[in-house]
Coordinates of C-alpha atoms in Angstrom, one line a residue:
M1 CA 0.0 0.0 0.0
S2 CA 3.0 2.3 0.6
V3 CA 3.9 2.0 -3.1
I4 CA 0.3 3.1 -4.1
A5 CA 0.4 6.0 -1.7
E6 CA 3.8 7.1 -3.0
E7 CA 2.6 7.0 -6.6
N8 CA -0.5 9.1 -5.8
V9 CA 1.6 11.7 -4.0
R10 CA 3.7 12.1 -7.1
G11 CA 0.6 12.6 -9.2
G12 CA 1.0 9.3 -11.0
S13 CA -1.0 6.1 -10.8
V14 CA 0.0 2.5 -10.4
F15 CA -3.2 1.4 -12.2
K16 CA -2.7 1.2 -16.0
E17 CA -5.1 0.6 -18.7
I18 CA -5.2 -3.0 -20.1
S19 CA -3.1 -3.0 -23.3
A20 CA -1.2 -5.8 -25.1
D21 CA 1.4 -3.2 -26.3
D22 CA 2.1 -1.7 -22.8
E23 CA 5.4 -3.2 -21.7
D24 CA 5.5 -1.1 -18.5
N25 CA 2.3 -2.6 -17.1
Q26 CA 3.8 -6.0 -16.2
P27 CA 2.8 -8.1 -13.2
T28 CA 4.9 -8.1 -10.0
E29 CA 6.2 -11.5 -9.1
I30 CA 6.6 -12.5 -5.5
E31 CA 7.8 -15.9 -4.2
S32 CA 5.3 -17.2 -1.7
L33 CA 4.3 -20.4 0.2
C34 CA 2.0 -22.9 -1.5
M35 CA -0.8 -23.8 0.9
N36 CA -1.2 -27.2 -0.8
C37 CA 2.3 -28.8 -0.6
Y38 CA 4.0 -26.1 1.6
Q39 CA 6.8 -25.5 -0.8
N40 CA 7.6 -22.2 -2.5
G41 CA 5.6 -21.1 -5.5
M42 CA 5.1 -17.8 -7.4
T43 CA 2.4 -15.1 -7.0
R44 CA 1.9 -12.6 -9.8
I45 CA 0.1 -9.4 -9.0
L46 CA -1.2 -7.0 -11.6
L47 CA -2.8 -3.6 -10.8
T48 CA -4.9 -2.5 -13.8
K49 CA -8.1 -0.8 -15.0
I50 CA -10.9 -2.6 -16.8
P51 CA -14.3 -1.2 -17.9
F52 CA -17.0 -1.1 -15.2
F53 CA -14.7 -2.4 -12.4
K54 CA -12.4 0.7 -12.5
E55 CA -9.2 -0.1 -10.7
I56 CA -8.7 -3.8 -9.7
I57 CA -6.0 -6.0 -8.3
I58 CA -5.5 -9.4 -10.1
S59 CA -3.4 -12.0 -8.3
S60 CA -2.5 -15.4 -9.6
F61 CA -0.5 -18.1 -7.8
T62 CA 1.1 -21.2 -9.3
C63 CA 3.2 -23.9 -7.7
P64 CA 5.7 -25.7 -10.0
N65 CA 6.0 -28.5 -7.4
C66 CA 2.4 -29.8 -7.1
S67 CA 0.9 -27.8 -10.0
W68 CA -1.7 -26.2 -7.7
S69 CA -3.0 -22.8 -8.9
N70 CA -5.3 -20.1 -7.6
T71 CA -6.6 -16.7 -8.9
E72 CA -8.2 -13.8 -7.2
I73 CA -9.7 -10.5 -8.1
Q74 CA -10.1 -7.5 -5.7
S75 CA -11.7 -4.2 -6.3
A76 CA -9.4 -1.3 -5.7
G77 CA -11.9 1.4 -6.6
R78 CA -14.5 3.1 -4.4
I79 CA -17.4 1.5 -2.6
Q80 CA -20.6 2.4 -4.5
D81 CA -23.3 4.7 -3.0
Q82 CA -25.8 1.8 -2.7
G83 CA -25.7 -1.9 -2.2
I84 CA -27.0 -4.2 -5.0
T85 CA -28.9 -7.5 -5.2
Y86 CA -29.0 -9.7 -8.3
T87 CA -31.7 -12.4 -8.5
L88 CA -31.3 -14.8 -11.4
N89 CA -33.7 -17.6 -12.3
V90 CA -31.3 -20.2 -13.8
K91 CA -33.4 -22.2 -16.3
S92 CA -31.1 -23.7 -18.9
K93 CA -27.5 -24.9 -19.5
Q94 CA -26.8 -21.6 -21.3
D95 CA -27.5 -19.6 -18.1
M96 CA -24.6 -21.5 -16.5
N97 CA -22.2 -19.6 -18.8
R98 CA -23.3 -16.1 -17.6
E99 CA -20.3 -14.2 -16.4
V100 CA -20.3 -13.1 -12.7
V101 CA -18.2 -10.7 -10.7
K102 CA -18.4 -11.6 -7.0
A103 CA -16.8 -9.2 -4.6
D104 CA -15.4 -10.3 -1.2
S105 CA -18.3 -8.6 0.6
A106 CA -21.0 -10.4 -1.5
T107 CA -23.4 -13.1 -0.1
T108 CA -24.3 -15.9 -2.5
R109 CA -27.6 -17.8 -1.9
I110 CA -29.5 -20.6 -3.5
P111 CA -32.9 -20.6 -1.7
E112 CA -34.1 -23.9 -3.1
L113 CA -31.2 -25.7 -1.2
D114 CA -31.2 -23.3 1.7
F115 CA -27.5 -22.8 0.8
E116 CA -25.6 -19.6 1.5
I117 CA -22.0 -18.5 1.2
P118 CA -21.5 -15.7 3.7
P119 CA -19.5 -12.6 2.9
Y120 CA -15.7 -12.5 3.4
T121 CA -15.5 -16.3 3.4
Q122 CA -14.3 -16.4 -0.2
K123 CA -12.0 -14.1 -2.1
G124 CA -13.5 -12.0 -5.0
S125 CA -13.7 -13.8 -8.3
L126 CA -14.4 -13.2 -12.0
S127 CA -16.1 -16.4 -13.1
T128 CA -19.3 -17.9 -14.4
I129 CA -22.3 -19.4 -12.6
E130 CA -20.9 -22.8 -13.3
G131 CA -17.6 -21.7 -11.8
L132 CA -19.3 -20.4 -8.7
L133 CA -20.9 -23.9 -8.2
D134 CA -17.6 -25.6 -8.9
R135 CA -15.9 -23.4 -6.3
A136 CA -18.6 -24.2 -3.7
V137 CA -18.3 -28.0 -4.4
A138 CA -14.5 -27.8 -4.0
G139 CA -14.8 -26.0 -0.7
L140 CA -17.2 -28.6 0.7
E141 CA -15.1 -31.5 -0.6
Q142 CA -11.9 -30.1 0.9
D143 CA -12.3 -31.4 4.5
Q144 CA -14.3 -34.5 3.6
P145 CA -11.5 -37.0 4.3
L146 CA -11.2 -35.5 7.9
R147 CA -15.0 -35.7 8.3
N148 CA -15.1 -39.3 7.2
A149 CA -12.7 -40.2 10.0
T150 CA -14.1 -38.0 12.8
A151 CA -17.8 -37.5 11.9
P152 CA -19.1 -40.0 9.3
E153 CA -22.7 -39.0 9.7
V154 CA -21.9 -35.4 8.9
A155 CA -19.7 -36.4 5.9
V156 CA -22.6 -38.5 4.5
K157 CA -25.0 -35.5 4.7
I158 CA -22.4 -33.2 3.0
N159 CA -21.9 -35.8 0.3
E160 CA -25.7 -35.7 -0.4
F161 CA -25.6 -31.9 -0.5
I162 CA -22.6 -31.9 -2.9
D163 CA -24.6 -34.3 -5.2
K164 CA -27.4 -31.7 -5.2
L165 CA -25.0 -28.9 -6.2
K166 CA -23.6 -31.1 -9.0
K167 CA -27.1 -31.8 -10.4
L168 CA -27.8 -28.1 -10.5
K169 CA -24.6 -27.6 -12.4
E170 CA -25.6 -30.2 -15.0
G171 CA -28.9 -28.3 -15.5
E172 CA -31.2 -31.1 -14.4
S173 CA -33.5 -28.6 -12.6
G174 CA -33.9 -24.8 -12.4
F175 CA -32.9 -22.8 -9.4
T176 CA -32.6 -19.2 -8.1
L177 CA -29.2 -17.6 -7.6
V178 CA -29.1 -14.5 -5.4
I179 CA -26.0 -12.3 -5.1
D180 CA -26.3 -9.6 -2.4
D181 CA -23.4 -7.2 -2.2
P182 CA -23.5 -4.1 0.1
S183 CA -20.5 -2.6 -1.6
G184 CA -22.3 -2.5 -5.0
N185 CA -19.2 -3.9 -6.8
S186 CA -20.6 -7.3 -7.9
F187 CA -22.1 -7.9 -11.3
V188 CA -24.1 -10.5 -13.2
E189 CA -24.1 -10.5 -17.0
N190 CA -27.2 -9.7 -19.0
P191 CA -26.7 -11.5 -22.4
F192 CA -29.7 -9.8 -23.9
A193 CA -28.4 -6.2 -23.4
P194 CA -29.6 -3.6 -24.2
Q195 CA -33.0 -5.3 -23.9
K196 CA -34.3 -6.3 -20.5
D197 CA -33.4 -9.7 -19.1
E198 CA -36.7 -11.3 -17.9
A199 CA -34.8 -13.9 -15.8
L200 CA -32.6 -11.3 -14.0
S201 CA -33.8 -8.7 -11.6
V202 CA -31.5 -6.0 -10.1
S203 CA -32.4 -3.9 -7.0
H204 CA -30.4 -1.3 -5.2
Y205 CA -30.7 -0.5 -1.5
K206 CA -29.4 1.7 1.2
R207 CA -26.9 0.0 3.5
T208 CA -27.6 -0.5 7.2
P209 CA -25.1 0.9 9.8
Q210 CA -23.9 -2.7 10.4
Q211 CA -23.1 -3.1 6.7
D212 CA -21.3 0.2 6.7
A213 CA -19.2 -1.0 9.6
Q214 CA -18.4 -4.3 7.9
L215 CA -17.2 -2.3 4.8
G216 CA -15.1 0.0 7.1
I217 CA -17.0 3.1 6.1
K218 CA -17.8 4.0 9.7
A219 CA -17.5 2.5 13.1
E220 CA -20.4 0.6 14.6
D221 CA -20.6 2.9 17.6
E222 CA -20.4 6.1 15.5
E223 CA -23.3 8.3 16.2
E224 CA -25.2 10.1 13.4
K225 CA -24.5 13.8 13.2
P226 CA -27.4 16.2 13.4
S227 CA -28.6 17.3 9.9
N228 CA -28.3 21.0 8.9
D229 CA -31.3 23.2 9.0
I230 CA -33.0 23.2 5.5
D231 CA -33.6 26.9 5.6
S232 CA -29.9 27.6 6.0
M233 CA -29.1 25.4 3.0
R234 CA -31.2 27.3 0.5
N235 CA -28.8 30.3 0.2
E236 CA -25.5 28.6 0.4
V237 CA -23.4 26.0 -1.4
L238 CA -22.1 23.3 0.9
T239 CA -18.7 21.6 0.1
F240 CA -17.4 18.4 1.5
N241 CA -14.3 16.3 0.7
T242 CA -14.5 13.1 -1.3
N243 CA -12.5 11.0 -3.8
C244 CA -12.7 11.1 -7.6
P245 CA -14.7 8.1 -8.9
E246 CA -12.2 7.8 -11.9
C247 CA -8.7 8.3 -10.4
N248 CA -9.5 8.1 -6.7
A249 CA -7.6 11.3 -6.1
P250 CA -8.9 13.8 -3.4
A251 CA -11.7 16.0 -4.8
S252 CA -14.5 18.2 -3.5
T253 CA -18.2 17.9 -4.0
N254 CA -20.5 20.9 -4.0
M255 CA -24.1 20.6 -2.9
K256 CA -27.0 23.1 -3.3
L257 CA -30.7 23.1 -2.6
V258 CA -32.6 24.3 -5.7
Q259 CA -36.3 25.1 -6.3
I260 CA -37.5 23.9 -9.7
P261 CA -40.4 26.0 -11.0
H262 CA -43.8 24.3 -11.0
F263 CA -42.3 21.3 -9.3
K264 CA -40.4 20.9 -6.0
E265 CA -37.0 21.3 -4.3
V266 CA -34.1 19.1 -5.3
I267 CA -30.5 18.7 -4.1
I268 CA -27.9 19.1 -6.8
M269 CA -24.4 17.6 -6.1
A270 CA -21.4 18.2 -8.5
T271 CA -17.9 16.7 -8.2
N272 CA -14.9 18.2 -10.0
C273 CA -11.5 16.5 -10.0
D274 CA -8.5 18.8 -10.5
D275 CA -6.2 15.8 -10.9
C276 CA -7.8 14.1 -14.0
G277 CA -10.5 16.6 -15.0
H278 CA -13.4 14.2 -14.4
R279 CA -16.7 15.9 -13.7
T280 CA -20.0 14.3 -12.5
N281 CA -23.3 15.5 -11.1
E282 CA -26.2 13.9 -9.4
V283 CA -29.6 15.1 -8.3
K284 CA -31.7 13.8 -5.3
S285 CA -35.2 14.8 -4.3
G286 CA -35.3 17.3 -1.5
G287 CA -38.9 16.4 -0.6
A288 CA -40.9 13.5 0.6
T289 CA -42.1 10.5 -1.4
E290 CA -45.4 11.3 -3.1
E291 CA -48.6 9.4 -2.2
L292 CA -48.9 8.3 -5.9
G293 CA -46.4 7.2 -8.5
T294 CA -45.9 9.2 -11.7
K295 CA -45.7 7.9 -15.3
I296 CA -44.7 10.5 -17.9
T297 CA -45.0 9.6 -21.6
L298 CA -43.6 11.9 -24.3
H299 CA -44.1 11.4 -28.0
L300 CA -41.0 12.8 -29.8
T301 CA -42.2 14.7 -32.8
D302 CA -39.6 17.4 -33.3
L303 CA -35.9 17.9 -32.8
S304 CA -36.6 20.7 -30.3
D305 CA -37.9 18.1 -27.9
M306 CA -34.2 17.2 -27.2
S307 CA -33.8 20.5 -25.3
R308 CA -36.6 19.9 -22.8
D309 CA -35.4 20.0 -19.2
L310 CA -35.7 16.7 -17.4
L311 CA -35.3 15.6 -13.8
K312 CA -34.8 11.9 -13.4
S313 CA -34.7 10.7 -9.8
E314 CA -32.8 7.7 -8.7
T315 CA -36.1 5.7 -8.3
C316 CA -37.2 6.4 -11.9
S317 CA -37.2 3.8 -14.7
I318 CA -36.8 4.7 -18.4
L319 CA -38.6 2.9 -21.2
I320 CA -38.4 3.2 -25.0
P321 CA -41.2 0.8 -26.2
E322 CA -40.2 1.0 -29.9
L323 CA -36.7 -0.3 -29.0
E324 CA -38.0 -2.8 -26.4
F325 CA -35.6 -1.0 -24.0
E326 CA -36.0 -0.6 -20.3
L327 CA -33.5 0.9 -17.8
G328 CA -34.2 0.2 -14.2
M329 CA -34.1 2.6 -11.3
A330 CA -30.7 3.8 -10.0
A331 CA -28.9 2.6 -13.2
V332 CA -27.7 6.1 -14.1
G333 CA -28.5 7.8 -10.8
G334 CA -30.4 11.0 -10.3
K335 CA -30.0 13.5 -13.2
F336 CA -31.1 17.1 -13.9
T337 CA -30.3 17.5 -17.6
T338 CA -32.0 17.7 -21.0
L339 CA -33.7 14.9 -22.9
E340 CA -30.7 14.8 -25.2
G341 CA -28.3 14.6 -22.2
L342 CA -30.3 11.6 -20.8
L343 CA -30.1 9.7 -24.1
K344 CA -26.3 10.3 -24.3
D345 CA -26.0 8.9 -20.8
I346 CA -28.0 5.8 -21.8
K347 CA -25.8 5.3 -24.9
D348 CA -22.6 5.6 -22.9
L349 CA -23.9 3.2 -20.2
I350 CA -25.1 0.5 -22.7
V351 CA -22.5 0.8 -25.4
S352 CA -19.3 2.6 -24.3
K353 CA -19.1 1.5 -20.7
N354 CA -20.4 -2.0 -21.0
P355 CA -17.7 -4.4 -19.7
F356 CA -18.8 -7.2 -21.9
T357 CA -18.1 -5.4 -25.2
C358 CA -14.4 -5.7 -25.0
G359 CA -11.7 -8.2 -24.1
D360 CA -12.3 -11.9 -23.7
S361 CA -15.9 -11.2 -22.6
S362 CA -17.0 -9.9 -25.9
T363 CA -18.6 -11.7 -28.8
S364 CA -19.2 -10.5 -32.3
D365 CA -23.0 -10.9 -32.1
R366 CA -23.3 -9.0 -28.8
T367 CA -21.0 -6.2 -29.9
E368 CA -22.9 -5.8 -33.2
K369 CA -26.2 -5.7 -31.4
L370 CA -25.1 -3.0 -29.0
K371 CA -23.5 -1.0 -31.8
L372 CA -26.9 -1.1 -33.7
F373 CA -28.6 0.0 -30.5
G374 CA -26.2 3.0 -30.3
Q375 CA -27.0 3.9 -33.9
K376 CA -30.8 3.9 -33.0
I377 CA -30.1 6.3 -30.1
D378 CA -28.2 8.6 -32.4
K379 CA -31.2 8.6 -34.8
I380 CA -33.5 9.5 -32.0
M381 CA -31.3 12.5 -30.9
A382 CA -31.1 13.6 -34.6
G383 CA -34.9 13.6 -34.8
D384 CA -35.0 10.8 -37.5
M385 CA -36.9 8.2 -35.4
D386 CA -40.4 8.4 -34.1
V387 CA -40.4 7.0 -30.6
H388 CA -42.0 7.5 -27.1
I389 CA -39.9 8.2 -24.0
V390 CA -41.5 6.9 -20.7
L391 CA -40.4 8.0 -17.3
D392 CA -41.9 5.7 -14.6
D393 CA -41.2 6.9 -11.1
P394 CA -43.0 5.1 -8.3
A395 CA -41.8 7.8 -5.8
G396 CA -43.3 10.6 -8.0
N397 CA -40.1 12.7 -7.9
S398 CA -39.3 12.9 -11.6
Y399 CA -40.2 15.8 -14.0
L400 CA -40.3 16.6 -17.7
Q401 CA -40.7 20.1 -18.9
N402 CA -44.0 21.1 -20.5
V403 CA -43.0 23.6 -23.2
Y404 CA -46.6 24.7 -23.6
A405 CA -47.1 25.6 -19.9
P406 CA -49.5 26.7 -18.5
D407 CA -51.5 25.0 -21.3
P408 CA -51.5 21.1 -21.6
D409 CA -48.8 19.5 -23.8
P410 CA -50.5 17.7 -26.7
E411 CA -47.5 15.3 -27.0
M412 CA -47.0 14.5 -23.3
T413 CA -49.3 12.6 -20.8
T414 CA -48.8 12.4 -17.1
E415 CA -50.4 9.5 -15.2
K416 CA -50.7 9.2 -11.5
Y417 CA -51.0 5.6 -10.2
T418 CA -51.2 3.7 -6.9
R419 CA -47.9 1.8 -6.2
T420 CA -47.9 -2.0 -5.9
F421 CA -46.7 -3.8 -2.8
E422 CA -43.4 -4.7 -4.6
Q423 CA -42.8 -1.0 -5.5
N424 CA -43.5 0.1 -1.9
E425 CA -41.1 -2.7 -0.8
D426 CA -38.3 -1.3 -3.1
L427 CA -38.8 2.2 -1.7
G428 CA -38.8 0.9 1.9
L429 CA -42.3 2.1 2.6
N430 CA -43.9 -1.1 3.8
D431 CA -41.9 -1.2 7.0
M432 CA -42.1 2.6 7.6
K433 CA -44.2 3.5 10.6
T434 CA -45.0 7.2 11.0
E435 CA -47.8 7.1 13.6
G436 CA -47.9 5.5 17.0
Y437 CA -44.2 4.3 16.7
Q438 CA -43.6 5.0 20.4
E439 CA -46.2 2.4 21.5

């Protein structure tokens, strides 16, 4: 870690982009003990950058004496603002080939077998679903000789359970795979991108104080600081220190409470990095969750629609029915931008920043499909494609400018609806008690 700190002080970075032509970005070799035969082997460590994962540390160990090998991957980037849960219904043999990034802090569960791999019991890995099952089987089989000698009954039950895992790997029956990562740095591949994957559901959540303590963000006994008075925030810009999401250098974030005409108050946060020049902004609602959800549908009929102001909260989903495209809540965070700016963000997220469009993860069919999707987004921004944009926000905190105000907009409809139980669950409203909570 001292080497990393020294490089950052000098303004450089030990994390280099992946490139076959970069002779400087070579792995560091360290002689280390083999935990299989207890003789010396070789560990190779590479600090690099790959799409989506930002900075990572890849380590690989090989032993020339017993041929035992092991690989690990660790995130060296920042912890995400929210935790993430992936729920995948594995129905076919093809699903076993989905690529999975599992961080150290992630919990892996298979509800049908009442099976769970707790966090921090395995190192982070870049694998497939089949690889996760193989790793679980290998872990259970590791101590079986000892169990056969000391606890035969337990060994028999574990053998039965191992057989169940192997049957799942062979695709004899479907099952549900749940990966819950409070750090937000795990990932499950969507092979149908940019279309929605019906078998995969992704949900973001706010971490508990206990999860923050596990991740080292704050101590368990740390008390919450009293919030600032809202009235004092309206006329000032608050600044607090943070780290750049791109280069991890110290940066500052500015926060301001702004009133949007004919709507409500929002909090705008902007981060500027003087080291690498990266800039980012995010918008969060400054008010309460509305009693009803809001669904805004705009029919794009003119190029001037691209300049409409738009507020997308982090709970808002985006749909383009003509492209069979749906972007779930929190995917691009809260945004206060124009319609054109939102479409550019969607294109960057799906096409440019997709980790499965480059390297060993990419396939020609997938790359061509995503390239075609990007061309369709370009046509929409150029006004050459007749589509509808749908903003569906169950919290009711999103907004799209009506250019005909105060008259109704003939190309835009706004629908208020009652949230479902599942939507209230995602927003954390089902367990929220506002009356009689002292009883």
